[in-house]
Amino acid sequence: MSKTEVMIEVRDIYKHFGKVKALDGVSADIHRAEVVVIIGPSGSGKSTFLRCLNHLERIDRGSIVIDGIHLTDSRTNVYKVREEAGMVFQHFNLFSHLTVLENITIAQIKVRKRTREEAERIGRELLERVGIRDKENNYPYQLSGGQQQRVAIARALAMQPKIMLFDEPTSALDPEMIGEVLDVMKQLAKEGMTMVVVSHEMGFAAEVADRVIFMADGKIVESGSPRGLFDNPKEERTRTFLSKVLK
Amino acid sequence: MFDTKVIADNFPYLLSGVKFTVALACLVILIGTFLGVILGLMQVSRSRLARYPANLIVEITRDTPLIMQMFFIFFGLPALGIKLGTFPSAAIAMSLFAAGNAAEIVRGAIDSLPLGQFDAAKSLGMNYVQMMVHIILPQALRRMIPPMMGLFTTLIKDTSLAAIIGAFELTRAAQEIIERTYRSLEIYLVAAALYFLICYPLSYYTRKVEQRRVAGV
């Protein structure tokens, strides 16, 4: 598979929260079917970076182009990009008043304008794929964290996004449930999904990532293949961070 | 000592007061809720043009006594050439008061939802209206019901303030009977019982709803 086509082009973006510089001049190219894992200490701007990619945060300066659509150009583009960029959150954020199946169909029906029948068919297929077909009529609070996160992944996939953004998808999970979520993500990566994953799962990064980006203080400190970055970090900041997490 | 005959004789007159109390309360609840939802949505809007005037109205109606608002409309506005009867004055003052308080309930319920619900809706490509209609309001509505019921109960009781500007309703009817009969104990007791009968079903229902919420449904 060709990985030359640029899917996400980020040029010199800045984001401030009050006096705090969350992003301090970040640029990156992410290619079609590439899996990029972003690591870094908390407060390094990695989640903000991810949220900027689908305009959940508005950047102060710079440009983001996703599959040819300039995110900063107009409001229409914002909605278009969000339809194309699925997002999975640390705390799942399932809609608590809707059943599992309704969680997956609502945006298909209201945003993608699919019929209910078609949306439900797609929804059931996806539930099958993430291994919780039998829970379609349950409410989110009746599910375990790992199951909720798999529903959240199915919900995002139902929109048939071109890229998937994962914001610490396993950080809020009990250890025994991390594996089931990572398995779904690995499967996605294998199928050629373009993925940007903010994560502390170094094992996942080593196994699945094409590239690992290390961020600190709102900047990309270094990036490279997982083996290269984990085994031979060039920067002192990266070494210090890795020595703390790779024990 | 306790005159039951005076109660029996004047009960129909008290009931005619009840009619106006119920009418005033219904009017105020309907208009107040309607305006309150609009004001509440304006308060959570991103547009300052919507937010600032809504905040102003809400703060004025919430931070001044209801009785002053009634006095202002009934005794104050005639100076500007706007003359309103006792019942319309009471209805307008109380509707605004209800709207301000309902708006705070609507705003509070929306603000109490986890921010992740907004993020998730946006990330699926929903626009503002889709997000509010399909995701935010259905969840906020459940949180609004108990405090709204509480507000309605308060409003029903506060209709008695309309008697002070002379509007005819249950309290006024009781006062008129007492002026004729001097039987304060009996008449006020019955009037209070009538208020209780109107309000208690609401409070009872509110408690039921709250218990269901605690049960996690």
PDB file of C-alpha atoms in Angstrom, chain A residues 15 89 112 123 140 163 186 190 205 224 235:
ATOM      1  CA  LYS A  15      -2.803  27.396  20.599  1.00  0.00           C
ATOM      2  CA  PHE A  89     -12.225   9.894  23.838  1.00  0.00           C
ATOM      3  CA  ARG A 112     -25.148  11.355   7.028  1.00  0.00           C
ATOM      4  CA  GLY A 123     -24.511  -0.341  13.352  1.00  0.00           C
ATOM      5  CA  PRO A 140     -24.144   2.773  28.252  1.00  0.00           C
ATOM      6  CA  ILE A 163      -9.059   9.183   9.714  1.00  0.00           C
ATOM      7  CA  LYS A 186      -4.859  -3.099  15.961  1.00  0.00           C
ATOM      8  CA  LYS A 190      -4.287  -3.616   9.807  1.00  0.00           C
ATOM      9  CA  ALA A 205       3.068   1.906  19.897  1.00  0.00           C
ATOM     10  CA  GLY A 224      10.657   8.415  14.259  1.00  0.00           C
ATOM     11  CA  GLU A 235      16.997  14.183  22.503  1.00  0.00           C
TER      12      GLU A 235
END
